[in-house]
Every structure is written in structure tokens, then in C-alpha cells.
CSV table of C-alpha atoms (C1' of nucleotides) in Angstrom, one decimal:
chain,number,residue,atom,x,y,z
A,1286,MET,CA,43.0,48.1,40.3
A,1287,SER,CA,45.7,45.2,41.4
A,1288,ALA,CA,46.9,43.1,38.2
A,1289,TYR,CA,48.5,40.6,41.3
A,1290,LYS,CA,46.7,37.2,42.1
A,1291,SER,CA,48.9,37.2,45.4
A,1292,ASP,CA,47.8,38.2,49.1
A,1293,PHE,CA,50.6,39.6,49.5
A,1294,LEU,CA,51.5,41.9,46.3
A,1295,ASN,CA,48.0,42.9,46.5
A,1296,VAL,CA,47.9,44.4,49.5
A,1297,LEU,CA,51.1,46.2,49.2
A,1298,ALA,CA,50.2,47.2,45.7
A,1299,SER,CA,46.8,48.6,46.5
A,1300,ARG,CA,47.9,50.3,49.9
A,1301,GLY,CA,50.5,52.3,47.8
A,1302,PHE,CA,54.0,50.3,48.5
A,1303,ILE,CA,55.6,49.1,45.3
A,1304,HIS,CA,57.9,51.4,43.7
A,1305,GLN,CA,59.7,48.5,41.9
A,1306,VAL,CA,59.5,44.6,41.5
A,1307,SER,CA,62.0,42.7,40.1
A,1308,GLU,CA,60.1,39.6,38.0
A,1309,PRO,CA,56.4,40.5,39.3
A,1310,GLU,CA,54.5,37.3,37.6
A,1311,ALA,CA,57.7,34.9,38.7
A,1312,LEU,CA,57.0,36.5,42.4
A,1313,ASP,CA,53.1,37.1,42.5
A,1314,ALA,CA,53.6,33.1,41.6
A,1315,LEU,CA,55.6,31.7,44.2
A,1316,ALA,CA,53.6,34.2,47.1
A,1317,ARG,CA,50.4,32.3,46.0
A,1318,THR,CA,52.0,28.6,46.2
A,1319,SER,CA,54.5,28.7,48.8
A,1320,THR,CA,55.8,30.4,52.4
A,1321,ILE,CA,58.4,33.7,51.2
A,1322,THR,CA,60.8,34.7,53.5
A,1323,ALA,CA,61.8,37.9,53.3
A,1324,TYR,CA,64.7,40.2,54.1
A,1325,ILE,CA,64.9,43.6,54.9
A,1326,GLY,CA,68.3,45.4,56.5
A,1327,PHE,CA,68.2,48.2,58.9
A,1328,ASP,CA,71.3,49.6,59.9
A,1329,CYS,CA,71.9,50.5,63.6
A,1330,THR,CA,73.4,54.1,63.2
A,1331,ALA,CA,71.9,55.6,65.7
A,1332,PRO,CA,69.9,54.7,69.1
A,1333,SER,CA,66.2,54.1,67.8
A,1334,LEU,CA,64.6,53.7,64.3
A,1335,HIS,CA,62.5,56.6,63.2
A,1336,ILE,CA,60.1,57.4,60.9
A,1337,GLY,CA,62.0,56.9,57.8
A,1338,HIS,CA,62.1,53.3,58.9
A,1339,LEU,CA,58.1,52.8,59.2
A,1340,LEU,CA,57.3,51.8,55.8
A,1341,PRO,CA,60.1,48.9,55.6
A,1342,ILE,CA,58.4,47.9,59.2
A,1343,MET,CA,54.9,48.1,58.1
A,1344,MET,CA,55.9,46.2,54.6
A,1345,LEU,CA,57.2,43.7,57.0
A,1346,HIS,CA,54.1,43.4,58.7
A,1347,TRP,CA,51.8,42.9,56.0
A,1348,LEU,CA,54.2,40.4,54.9
A,1349,GLN,CA,53.6,38.4,57.8
A,1350,GLN,CA,49.6,39.1,57.5
A,1351,THR,CA,49.7,37.6,54.4
A,1352,GLY,CA,51.3,34.6,55.7
A,1353,HIS,CA,54.6,34.9,55.5
A,1354,ARG,CA,57.7,35.2,56.9
A,1355,PRO,CA,59.6,38.6,58.3
A,1356,LEU,CA,62.6,38.8,58.4
A,1357,PRO,CA,64.5,42.0,60.3
A,1358,LEU,CA,68.1,42.1,59.3
A,1359,MET,CA,70.0,44.1,61.9
A,1360,GLY,CA,73.0,45.5,60.0
A,1361,GLY,CA,75.6,44.8,63.1
A,1362,GLY,CA,78.3,44.0,60.4
A,1363,THR,CA,77.3,46.4,57.7
A,1364,SER,CA,76.9,49.4,60.1
A,1365,ARG,CA,80.4,48.9,60.6
A,1366,VAL,CA,81.3,49.7,56.9
A,1367,GLY,CA,77.8,52.4,56.2
A,1368,ASP,CA,75.8,52.9,52.8
A,1369,PRO,CA,76.6,55.6,50.6
A,1370,SER,CA,73.5,55.3,49.0
A,1371,GLY,CA,72.2,58.8,49.4
A,1372,LYS,CA,75.2,60.6,50.8
A,1373,ASP,CA,77.7,62.7,49.6
A,1374,GLU,CA,80.0,62.5,52.8
A,1375,SER,CA,81.5,59.3,54.7
A,1376,ARG,CA,79.2,58.7,57.4
A,1377,ARG,CA,81.1,59.0,61.0
A,1378,LEU,CA,82.4,55.0,61.8
A,1379,LEU,CA,80.8,53.7,64.9
A,1380,THR,CA,82.2,51.2,67.4
A,1381,ASP,CA,81.1,48.0,68.3
A,1382,ALA,CA,79.5,49.0,71.7
A,1383,ASP,CA,77.8,51.6,70.3
A,1384,ILE,CA,76.9,49.6,67.7
A,1385,ASN,CA,75.6,46.8,70.1
A,1386,ALA,CA,73.2,49.5,72.2
A,1387,ASN,CA,72.1,50.5,69.7
A,1388,LEU,CA,70.9,47.0,68.1
A,1389,LYS,CA,69.5,46.3,71.6
A,1390,SER,CA,67.2,49.5,72.0
A,1391,ILE,CA,65.7,48.9,68.4
A,1392,ARG,CA,64.9,45.4,68.6
A,1393,ALA,CA,62.4,45.9,71.0
A,1394,ILE,CA,60.3,48.2,68.3
A,1395,PHE,CA,59.8,45.4,65.7
A,1396,ALA,CA,58.1,43.2,68.3
A,1397,ARG,CA,54.9,45.6,68.2
A,1398,PHE,CA,54.3,45.3,64.3
A,1399,MET,CA,55.0,40.9,64.1
A,1400,ARG,CA,54.7,38.1,65.5
A,1401,PHE,CA,58.3,36.5,66.4
A,1402,GLY,CA,59.2,32.6,67.0
A,1403,ASP,CA,57.7,29.4,65.8
A,1404,GLY,CA,54.9,28.6,62.6
A,1405,LYS,CA,55.1,28.6,59.6
A,1406,ALA,CA,54.8,32.6,59.6
A,1407,GLY,CA,56.8,33.3,62.8
A,1408,ALA,CA,59.1,36.5,62.3
A,1409,VAL,CA,63.3,35.5,62.8
A,1410,MET,CA,65.4,38.4,63.2
A,1411,ALA,CA,68.7,38.0,62.2
A,1412,ASN,CA,72.5,40.1,62.4
A,1413,ASN,CA,74.8,40.4,60.1
A,1414,ALA,CA,77.6,41.2,62.1
A,1415,ASP,CA,77.0,36.5,62.4
A,1416,TRP,CA,78.6,36.0,59.6
A,1417,LEU,CA,80.1,39.3,58.1
A,1418,ASN,CA,82.6,39.6,61.1
A,1419,THR,CA,84.5,36.4,60.7
A,1420,LEU,CA,84.8,36.2,57.0
A,1421,ASN,CA,88.2,35.8,55.7
A,1422,TYR,CA,89.5,38.1,53.5
A,1423,VAL,CA,90.6,36.0,50.3
A,1424,ASP,CA,88.6,33.3,50.8
A,1425,PHE,CA,85.2,36.1,50.5
A,1426,LEU,CA,87.7,37.8,47.7
A,1427,ARG,CA,87.8,34.2,46.0
A,1428,ASP,CA,84.3,33.3,46.5
A,1429,VAL,CA,82.2,36.2,46.0
A,1430,GLY,CA,84.7,39.3,44.9
A,1431,ARG,CA,85.4,37.3,41.5
A,1432,HIS,CA,81.7,38.0,41.0
A,1433,PHE,CA,81.9,41.5,40.6
A,1434,SER,CA,82.9,43.7,38.2
A,1435,ILE,CA,84.1,47.2,39.0
A,1436,ASN,CA,82.9,48.4,35.2
A,1437,ARG,CA,79.3,47.4,36.9
A,1438,MET,CA,79.4,48.8,40.1
A,1439,LEU,CA,81.1,52.2,38.9
A,1440,SER,CA,77.8,52.5,37.1
A,1441,PHE,CA,75.7,52.4,40.1
A,1442,ASP,CA,73.9,55.4,41.3
A,1443,SER,CA,75.3,55.4,44.6
A,1444,VAL,CA,78.7,55.1,43.4
A,1445,LYS,CA,78.4,57.7,40.2
A,1446,LEU,CA,76.7,60.3,42.1
A,1447,ARG,CA,79.5,60.3,44.6
A,1448,LEU,CA,82.3,60.4,41.6
A,1449,GLU,CA,80.4,63.0,39.7
A,1450,ARG,CA,79.9,65.6,42.4
A,1451,GLN,CA,83.9,65.0,43.2
A,1452,GLN,CA,82.7,63.8,47.0
A,1453,GLU,CA,85.2,60.8,48.1
A,1454,LEU,CA,84.3,57.2,48.5
A,1455,SER,CA,86.4,55.5,50.4
A,1456,PHE,CA,87.5,51.7,49.5
A,1457,LEU,CA,85.2,50.6,53.2
A,1458,GLU,CA,82.2,52.4,51.7
A,1459,PHE,CA,82.7,51.2,48.1
A,1460,ASN,CA,82.6,47.5,49.3
A,1461,TYR,CA,79.1,48.1,51.2
A,1462,MET,CA,77.3,46.9,48.3
A,1463,ILE,CA,79.0,43.8,48.1
A,1464,LEU,CA,78.4,42.6,51.9
A,1465,GLN,CA,74.4,43.8,51.3
A,1466,ALA,CA,74.6,41.1,48.2
A,1467,TYR,CA,76.7,38.6,50.4
A,1468,ASP,CA,74.0,38.9,53.1
A,1469,PHE,CA,70.8,37.8,50.7
A,1470,VAL,CA,72.7,35.2,49.8
A,1471,GLU,CA,73.7,34.4,53.1
A,1472,LEU,CA,70.3,34.3,54.2
A,1473,TYR,CA,69.6,32.1,51.6
A,1474,ARG,CA,71.3,29.7,52.5
A,1475,ARG,CA,70.0,30.2,56.8
A,1476,TYR,CA,66.3,30.8,55.9
A,1477,GLY,CA,65.6,30.1,52.5
A,1478,CYS,CA,65.3,34.1,52.1
A,1479,MET,CA,64.2,34.7,48.6
A,1480,LEU,CA,62.9,38.4,48.1
A,1481,GLN,CA,64.5,41.7,49.6
A,1482,MET,CA,62.5,44.8,50.0
A,1483,GLY,CA,64.2,48.3,50.6
A,1484,GLY,CA,63.6,51.9,50.2
A,1485,SER,CA,64.1,52.8,46.5
A,1486,ASP,CA,67.5,54.1,47.0
A,1487,GLN,CA,68.1,50.1,47.6
A,1488,TRP,CA,67.4,48.6,44.4
A,1489,GLY,CA,70.8,48.8,42.9
A,1490,ASN,CA,72.3,46.8,46.3
A,1491,ILE,CA,69.4,44.3,45.9
A,1492,VAL,CA,70.1,43.8,42.6
A,1493,ASN,CA,73.4,42.6,43.6
A,1494,GLY,CA,72.7,40.6,45.7
A,1495,ILE,CA,70.3,39.2,43.4
A,1496,ASP,CA,72.9,38.8,40.9
A,1497,LEU,CA,74.9,37.0,42.9
A,1498,GLY,CA,72.3,34.4,43.8
A,1499,ARG,CA,72.3,33.5,40.8
A,1500,ARG,CA,75.6,32.6,40.2
A,1501,LEU,CA,76.6,31.4,43.8
A,1502,HIS,CA,73.4,29.1,43.5
A,1503,ASN,CA,72.1,29.0,39.8
A,1504,ALA,CA,68.5,30.8,42.7
A,1505,GLN,CA,65.9,33.1,41.9
A,1506,PHE,CA,65.8,36.0,43.6
A,1507,PHE,CA,63.6,39.0,43.9
A,1508,ALA,CA,63.8,42.7,44.6
A,1509,LEU,CA,60.6,44.6,46.2
A,1510,THR,CA,61.3,48.7,46.5
A,1511,ALA,CA,59.1,51.0,48.4
A,1512,PRO,CA,58.4,54.2,47.4
A,1513,LEU,CA,60.3,57.2,49.2
A,1514,ILE,CA,57.9,59.1,51.0
A,1515,THR,CA,57.9,63.1,50.9
A,1516,THR,CA,55.0,65.4,52.0
A,1517,ALA,CA,53.0,66.7,50.0
A,1518,SER,CA,54.7,70.0,49.3
A,1519,GLY,CA,57.6,67.9,48.7
A,1520,ALA,CA,59.5,68.4,52.2
A,1521,LYS,CA,61.2,64.6,53.5
A,1522,MET,CA,59.1,63.1,55.8
A,1523,GLY,CA,59.8,63.2,59.6
A,1524,LYS,CA,61.8,67.0,60.4
A,1525,THR,CA,60.7,68.2,63.2
A,1526,ALA,CA,62.3,71.4,64.6
A,1527,SER,CA,63.7,68.8,67.3
A,1528,GLY,CA,65.1,66.6,64.3
A,1529,ALA,CA,63.6,63.2,64.0
A,1530,VAL,CA,60.6,61.8,64.7
A,1531,TRP,CA,61.8,59.0,67.0
A,1532,LEU,CA,60.1,55.7,67.3
A,1533,ASN,CA,61.3,55.0,71.0
A,1534,ALA,CA,59.1,56.5,73.6
A,1535,ASP,CA,62.3,57.2,75.4
A,1536,GLN,CA,63.4,60.1,72.5
A,1537,MET,CA,60.2,60.9,71.7
A,1538,SER,CA,56.6,61.0,73.7
A,1539,PRO,CA,53.9,59.0,72.6
A,1540,TYR,CA,51.4,62.9,73.1
A,1541,ASP,CA,54.3,64.1,70.7
A,1542,TYR,CA,54.1,61.2,68.2
A,1543,TRP,CA,50.8,61.6,67.8
A,1544,GLN,CA,51.0,65.8,67.3
A,1545,PHE,CA,53.5,65.1,64.9
A,1546,TRP,CA,50.5,63.1,62.7
A,1547,ARG,CA,48.2,65.2,63.9
A,1548,ASN,CA,49.5,67.8,62.2
A,1549,THR,CA,49.6,65.9,58.7
A,1550,GLU,CA,48.9,68.1,55.2
A,1551,ASP,CA,45.1,67.0,54.0
A,1552,ALA,CA,46.6,65.9,50.7
A,1553,ASP,CA,48.4,63.5,52.7
A,1554,VAL,CA,46.2,62.0,54.9
A,1555,ALA,CA,44.8,59.3,52.4
A,1556,ARG,CA,48.3,58.3,51.1
A,1557,PHE,CA,49.8,57.9,55.3
A,1558,LEU,CA,46.2,55.8,56.1
A,1559,LYS,CA,47.3,53.3,54.1
A,1560,LEU,CA,51.1,53.2,54.4
A,1561,PHE,CA,51.1,53.7,58.1
A,1562,THR,CA,48.0,52.1,59.9
A,1563,VAL,CA,46.2,48.5,59.2
A,1564,LEU,CA,42.5,50.4,58.7
A,1565,GLN,CA,40.5,48.8,55.7
A,1566,LEU,CA,40.9,50.3,52.7
A,1567,ASP,CA,36.8,51.3,52.4
A,1568,GLU,CA,37.6,52.9,55.8
A,1569,ILE,CA,39.9,54.8,54.5
A,1570,GLU,CA,38.4,56.0,51.4
A,1571,ARG,CA,35.2,57.0,53.2
A,1572,LEU,CA,37.8,59.2,55.8
A,1573,ALA,CA,39.7,60.4,52.5
A,1574,ALA,CA,36.2,61.5,50.9
A,1575,LEU,CA,36.0,64.5,53.8
A,1576,LYS,CA,36.4,67.8,52.7
A,1577,GLY,CA,37.2,71.2,54.6
A,1578,ALA,CA,37.7,71.2,58.4
A,1579,GLU,CA,35.7,68.1,58.5
A,1580,ILE,CA,39.5,65.9,57.1
A,1581,ASN,CA,40.5,67.0,60.8
A,1582,GLU,CA,38.3,64.1,61.9
A,1583,ALA,CA,40.8,61.8,59.4
A,1584,LYS,CA,43.3,63.4,61.2
A,1585,LYS,CA,43.0,62.3,64.8
A,1586,ILE,CA,42.4,58.9,63.3
A,1587,LEU,CA,45.5,58.5,61.6
A,1588,ALA,CA,47.3,60.4,64.5
A,1589,THR,CA,45.7,57.7,67.4
A,1590,ALA,CA,45.9,54.3,64.9
A,1591,ALA,CA,49.6,55.2,63.6
A,1592,THR,CA,50.3,56.0,67.7
A,1593,ALA,CA,48.5,52.6,68.7
A,1594,MET,CA,51.0,50.7,66.0
A,1595,VAL,CA,54.3,51.7,67.6
A,1596,HIS,CA,53.1,52.9,71.1
A,1597,GLY,CA,50.0,50.5,72.2
A,1598,GLN,CA,45.9,51.4,72.3
A,1599,SER,CA,46.1,53.2,75.8
A,1600,ALA,CA,49.1,55.2,75.5
A,1601,ALA,CA,47.6,56.1,71.7
A,1602,GLU,CA,44.3,56.9,73.1
A,1603,GLN,CA,45.8,59.2,75.6
A,1604,ALA,CA,47.5,61.3,73.8
A,1605,ALA,CA,44.7,61.7,71.9
A,1606,ALA,CA,42.6,63.0,75.1
A,1607,THR,CA,45.6,65.1,76.1
A,1608,ALA,CA,45.6,66.5,72.6
A,1609,ARG,CA,41.7,67.0,73.2
A,1610,THR,CA,42.1,68.3,76.4
A,1611,THR,CA,44.5,70.7,75.3
A,1612,PHE,CA,43.4,71.8,71.8
A,1613,GLU,CA,39.9,71.5,71.7
A,1614,GLU,CA,38.5,72.8,76.0
A,1615,GLY,CA,41.5,75.0,76.9
A,1616,GLY,CA,42.3,72.8,79.6
A,1617,LEU,CA,45.5,70.8,80.6
A,1618,GLY,CA,45.8,67.8,78.9
A,1619,THR,CA,47.7,64.4,81.4
A,1620,SER,CA,50.3,63.9,79.5
A,1621,LEU,CA,51.6,66.6,77.9
A,1622,PRO,CA,55.1,66.8,78.2
A,1623,ALA,CA,56.1,68.0,82.2
A,1624,VAL,CA,59.5,68.6,83.3
A,1625,GLU,CA,59.6,68.1,87.5
A,1626,VAL,CA,61.3,71.2,89.4
A,1627,PRO,CA,62.1,71.5,93.0
A,1628,ARG,CA,59.2,73.0,95.0
A,1629,ALA,CA,62.0,75.7,96.7
A,1630,GLU,CA,63.2,76.8,93.7
A,1631,LEU,CA,59.9,77.6,92.3
A,1632,LYS,CA,59.2,79.2,95.7
A,1633,ALA,CA,62.5,81.7,94.8
A,1634,GLY,CA,60.6,82.0,92.1
A,1635,ILE,CA,62.2,81.1,88.3
A,1636,GLY,CA,62.7,83.7,85.8
A,1637,VAL,CA,60.7,82.9,82.5
A,1638,LEU,CA,63.9,82.7,80.4
A,1639,ALA,CA,65.6,79.8,82.7
A,1640,ALA,CA,62.1,78.8,83.0
A,1641,PHE,CA,61.5,77.7,79.2
A,1642,VAL,CA,65.4,77.0,78.6
A,1643,LYS,CA,64.7,74.3,81.7
A,1644,ALA,CA,61.5,72.9,79.8
A,1645,GLY,CA,63.2,72.7,76.8
A,1646,LEU,CA,61.3,74.9,74.2
A,1647,ALA,CA,64.2,76.8,74.0
A,1648,ALA,CA,67.8,76.5,73.4
A,1649,SER,CA,69.0,79.9,75.1
A,1650,ASN,CA,67.4,83.0,76.7
A,1651,GLY,CA,67.8,84.8,73.8
A,1652,GLU,CA,66.0,82.8,72.3
A,1653,VAL,CA,63.1,82.8,74.5
A,1654,ARG,CA,63.7,86.7,74.5
A,1655,ARG,CA,62.9,86.9,70.5
A,1656,ALA,CA,59.9,84.5,71.2
A,1657,ILE,CA,58.5,86.8,73.8
A,1658,ALA,CA,59.3,89.9,71.4
A,1659,ASN,CA,56.8,87.8,68.4
A,1660,ASN,CA,54.1,87.4,71.1
A,1661,ALA,CA,54.8,83.3,71.4
A,1662,ILE,CA,55.4,82.6,74.8
A,1663,MET,CA,52.1,82.0,77.3
A,1664,VAL,CA,52.5,81.1,81.0
A,1665,ASN,CA,48.9,79.6,82.2
A,1666,ASP,CA,47.3,80.6,78.6
A,1667,VAL,CA,48.9,84.6,79.2
A,1668,ARG,CA,50.3,86.6,77.3
A,1669,VAL,CA,54.1,87.1,78.9
A,1670,THR,CA,55.3,90.5,77.1
A,1671,SER,CA,58.1,90.8,79.8
A,1672,ASP,CA,61.3,88.7,79.3
A,1673,LYS,CA,62.0,89.9,83.3
A,1674,ALA,CA,58.5,87.8,84.3
A,1675,ILE,CA,58.9,85.5,87.5
A,1676,VAL,CA,57.5,82.0,87.4
A,1677,GLY,CA,56.7,81.4,90.9
A,1678,GLU,CA,54.5,78.9,93.3
A,1679,ALA,CA,51.2,81.7,92.6
A,1680,GLU,CA,51.7,80.5,88.8
A,1681,VAL,CA,50.9,77.1,90.2
A,1682,THR,CA,47.7,76.1,89.2
A,1683,ALA,CA,44.3,74.0,90.5
A,1684,ASP,CA,46.0,70.9,89.1
A,1685,GLY,CA,49.8,71.6,90.8
A,1686,VAL,CA,51.9,72.5,87.9
A,1687,VAL,CA,52.5,75.3,85.7
A,1688,LYS,CA,51.8,75.5,81.8
A,1689,LEU,CA,53.8,77.0,79.3
A,1690,SER,CA,53.5,77.6,76.1
A,1691,LEU,CA,55.4,78.4,73.0
A,1692,GLY,CA,52.7,79.4,70.3
A,1693,ARG,CA,49.7,78.1,70.2
A,1694,LYS,CA,51.0,74.3,69.5
A,1695,ARG,CA,54.2,73.3,72.2
A,1696,HIS,CA,53.1,72.7,75.6
A,1697,VAL,CA,55.2,71.7,78.5
A,1698,LEU,CA,54.1,71.4,82.2
A,1699,LEU,CA,56.1,72.7,84.9
A,1700,LYS,CA,55.5,70.0,87.6
A,1701,PRO,CA,56.5,71.1,91.4
A,1702,VAL,CA,58.7,68.3,92.7
B,243,G,C1',106.9,64.3,42.5
B,244,G,C1',105.0,69.2,39.6
B,245,G,C1',100.8,72.8,38.7
B,246,G,C1',96.1,74.7,39.4
B,247,G,C1',91.6,74.9,43.0
B,248,A,C1',88.5,74.5,47.0
B,249,G,C1',87.3,74.4,52.9
B,250,U,C1',82.4,80.4,55.4
B,251,G,C1',77.6,80.9,60.6
B,252,U,C1',77.6,73.1,64.7
B,253,C,C1',70.9,72.1,59.7
B,254,C,C1',72.2,72.1,54.5
B,255,C,C1',73.4,75.3,49.7
B,256,G,C1',76.0,79.9,49.5
B,257,A,C1',78.0,85.5,48.4
B,258,G,C1',81.7,88.2,50.8
B,259,C,C1',86.8,95.9,47.6
B,260,G,C1',91.1,94.6,54.9
B,261,G,C1',86.0,98.1,59.2
B,262,C,C1',81.9,91.6,59.5
B,263,A,C1',77.7,89.1,63.6
B,264,A,C1',79.0,88.3,58.3
B,265,A,C1',74.8,89.4,51.5
B,266,G,C1',71.0,85.9,49.5
B,267,G,C1',68.5,81.2,49.2
B,268,G,C1',66.2,76.2,51.1
B,269,G,C1',64.5,73.9,56.2
B,270,G,C1',63.4,75.7,60.8
B,271,C,C1',60.3,78.7,64.3
B,272,G,C1',56.9,81.9,66.0
B,273,G,C1',52.9,85.7,64.1
B,274,A,C1',48.5,87.0,61.1
B,275,C,C1',44.8,84.3,58.4
B,276,U,C1',42.7,78.9,59.2
B,277,G,C1',41.1,73.8,60.3
B,278,U,C1',46.6,72.0,65.3
B,279,A,C1',45.7,71.4,57.3
B,280,A,C1',48.0,74.1,52.7
B,281,A,C1',49.0,78.8,50.0
B,282,U,C1',49.9,83.8,51.3
B,283,C,C1',51.9,87.5,54.2
B,284,C,C1',55.2,89.6,58.1
B,285,G,C1',59.1,88.5,61.6
B,286,C,C1',62.6,85.5,64.1
B,287,U,C1',66.9,82.0,63.5
B,288,G,C1',75.8,82.7,67.1
B,289,G,C1',75.9,83.6,73.3
B,290,C,C1',75.8,86.7,77.7
B,291,U,C1',72.9,91.2,78.8
B,292,U,C1',67.1,95.6,80.9
B,293,A,C1',70.6,98.3,78.6
B,294,C,C1',75.9,100.9,76.6
B,295,G,C1',78.1,96.9,75.3
B,296,C,C1',81.2,92.2,75.7
B,297,C,C1',82.2,87.4,73.8
B,298,U,C1',83.0,83.4,70.4
B,299,U,C1',82.6,82.5,65.2
B,300,C,C1',84.6,81.5,58.1
B,301,G,C1',89.6,73.9,57.5
B,302,U,C1',94.1,73.9,62.0
B,303,A,C1',98.2,77.2,63.7
B,304,G,C1',101.0,81.3,63.5
B,305,G,C1',102.5,86.6,61.5
B,306,U,C1',101.3,91.2,58.9
B,307,U,C1',97.9,95.3,60.7
B,308,C,C1',95.0,100.8,64.6
B,309,G,C1',91.8,96.9,62.4
B,310,A,C1',91.9,89.9,59.1
B,311,G,C1',86.9,85.9,56.9
B,312,U,C1',89.6,88.7,53.6
B,313,C,C1',96.6,90.1,53.0
B,314,C,C1',101.7,86.5,53.9
B,315,U,C1',103.6,82.0,55.9
B,316,A,C1',103.1,76.6,57.3
B,317,C,C1',100.3,72.5,58.2
B,318,C,C1',95.4,69.2,57.5
B,319,U,C1',91.9,67.3,54.6
B,320,C,C1',89.6,67.2,49.1
B,321,C,C1',89.2,68.0,44.0
B,322,C,C1',91.2,68.6,39.3
B,323,C,C1',95.4,68.0,35.8
B,324,C,C1',100.4,67.0,33.9
B,325,A,C1',104.2,63.0,35.7
RNA sequence: GGGGGAGUGUCCCGAGCGGCAAAGGGGGCGGACUGUAAAUCCGCUGGCUUACGCCUUCGUAGGUUCGAGUCCUACCUCCCCCA
């Protein structure tokens, strides 16, 4: 069904990664005849990447699998500015120390998805702080700024929407697109990078880079954007009670990560398998054909495969096993999140309210009270009906833990130490 | 510089005659139904409290009042118009 001749575009298109491509024929031809270096920018405004970053990371993965060179760019410099795209409010400005700390913890994630190092397709990581931080303002204006038309910049969605909605857009943020365009050129100079990929909201920024490349180097750059991924019911992906779905294990356990995928809506299963796992397409076809309750099998495969991409095969299988014992056999899974409690404290008895707050299942005593009123609280699978109930040593099971449950899905173990 | 408008529950949007823990959505969480799905229906969605109740919250700081999100003053931030 795909009209592309190159492996690279074929794979991306058939798995649903492509929203827009500039000059598709030329890019297709280039991908067939040479090794492309392509970059995607990631900002460092949070200490971990989350699910929203997964799509671009997968694009880099496939880029490498099809023989090309991925170039993840850390926005060490641009994070100091903040991209106004899709935002009504200015982002908080981060300190350089924050940015560097974030950058460091993000870096490890990439190694899971692509091979770094030598060889023609070995991935390279760059940081735009390396060139942006030392720019000379006047030189930059003369060399780069003169190629930008304010008239045109005002017509870009990222700017236009802010202005139309009467939201403040600072000069600092207004410059973001210029810096991103400059990044593209700089990566071309340093690494011969000719393709920039990103989310669909990046189209305007990328196109600016293409223009600048043509003006400064008479070079043909390319843009490729991925669709914005929403769930079948229209919600933005990756929002849960506790916030974002993080990729770092210390922000979100592999078990919880597995659960996130396990709870995918039926209608999203096939699409997510294509986007977020590396299963063969014919295998995905087979799974997608499952009907009714059988599709749960596909969801488990999705969960395990997607978790394995980020946390490794063994952690993924452990999460799957824990889910199986917990949900299908009514037992205790070993990788359920656990919270340690001093044995003496448990001996004295902890009120249910405090116990659930301590376990992180609720934010306040009141929240636990309401949950009890809603029949949602269980200790060792026994429903709690009074907020005066005590969790003590008697509740420690043969496994040496106390199982606290909020609803049927959220479980935390209390482990005496 | 002059004139007009706006800022509401720490997720968002948004109503709010001086009696307000503050309408209504969305989102989220829980329950029922299911398949750890969707849809639907129901409940919850500031903190402490067994409870009466107490405390904290409507841009900031004061004031009027028995009582202020609501009225007054000053200040901060944003928007629009005029210069």
C-alpha cells in the first residue's frame, strides 16, 4: 500500500509514523542511494522522557534499522528558551544546573533504542548548547537573522495562535524557531544531517530550518513529521492519575509501565503495536484480528513488548508474571510496588488511613475515607468498611507482606523491615 | 501618558444579587456492568476530624462590614482602544 521504494520510508509509512513529508520523492530516492543522517530534538525540561517522546524515539530506531544514522539532539541550549508551540503560557525557565541534570538522566534511555558508536549507521548524540550558548548576538543577527521575515514568522501557528488568543509571547520564545532552524544548519555542517523529524506540531519549525539551509548552503533539507497520537476515545496519550507515564524506572516502575499498556483500549491495540513495538506486521495483523475478550492476549503482548523496549526483556516478563498472578490467580506478584515499613511501627498498628497514604495510594486521609465509603479499599483482598481499621502484624501474610488495594487495579505491598 | 477590560478551587475551562468550601463542564479516581477494554449508569474530586465542628482557599496587600470571591483603596500581571 505504500508507494515508497526505500526501506526507511516504507517501514515508517506502513507502521503509521508519517504525517507529513516534504519532497517525498526526493527523500525516498536519497534514502535508497545513500546513508541519511536524521535528527530529532528533545528538550530537557524534565528529568525523564515520557510516553510522548516514544514516537520520535521509535522513528530513530527504525531509521537505524533501515541503514541510516540517527542523531538525537539534546536541547541543552533551546531548553533555556522554551518552545511556544502548542502552549498558551510561557514555560518556566530552567536553570543550567537543572538542564544538565535532566540531560544526563535522559541520555541513558536512548541507548535502549539505538546503537551508538562507529559504523556508518552508528547513532550520534549532540547537544545544541555546544553551539547556541556561545553565539555572538550581532554576528548571529547578520548571518542568520537577516534570512528570517517577521511577516512570515507571524503567520506560523505557534505564533499566530498565541497572538490570536491574546496570550503573551515573549521575544525570547519568538526566537525559538530561529534557533531550531539554526540547529538544523549546524547539524548539517557538523554531521551532514539533511533530515529533521518530529511531531506534527514541529512542522513549522522544521520548514524554517529547510529554508535556512537553502539560503545559507543551497542545500536540500527534508522534513518528516509524525501524527499526534491520541487514544481512540480522543484523549491525549499518557495521562494517568499520577501524571505522565515516564520511561525511567525510578520515576515509574516497569510493573506500572506494563499496566499502562495493558489497559490500552481495544481500538488502539493494532495501532500501538505498530508504533511502539517491533513485532512483524503480519504478526500484528494476526493479533489485531482477535475479537472480544481474546484481544486481551494482544494487549498482554503489547504490554510486554513495549515494556521490553524500555526496561529490557526480563523486567517486562517479570511485570507480566506479576500481573498474571495478581489478576488471574489472585495471588501476590513479586514486582508489585512495595513500600517498606519499620516492623516496630507495624507491631504498634497503623491506621488504614495512614497506611494507604504511606503506600502512596492516596494523598490524604480524607481521600482514603472517601475511598472506603466507595467500597474501594481492601487489605489482603478483604474489603475495609471502617476508617478506624488497623493494619498490624496480624495482617502480615505468609509471604511476609500486607497487600493494600485501591480498587481492583491498584495494589501496593507493605513490607516490614 | 489617557480610557476600558481581565486574573476564581495548585489539572484545565468556567459561573458566581455581601451569608460560599463557592454552580456547571472537561479530565481524573472509585463503584455497577464487562474482558484489567470501550460505551452507559452511579458516587467522589481543599485539609484535619468518629462526630458537632475547626482550619486554609477566588492575583497581592490593606480597608468597610456581624459577615467579603462579591464593595472600597493601593499595588502586581495580562489584554484592548486612544496618544
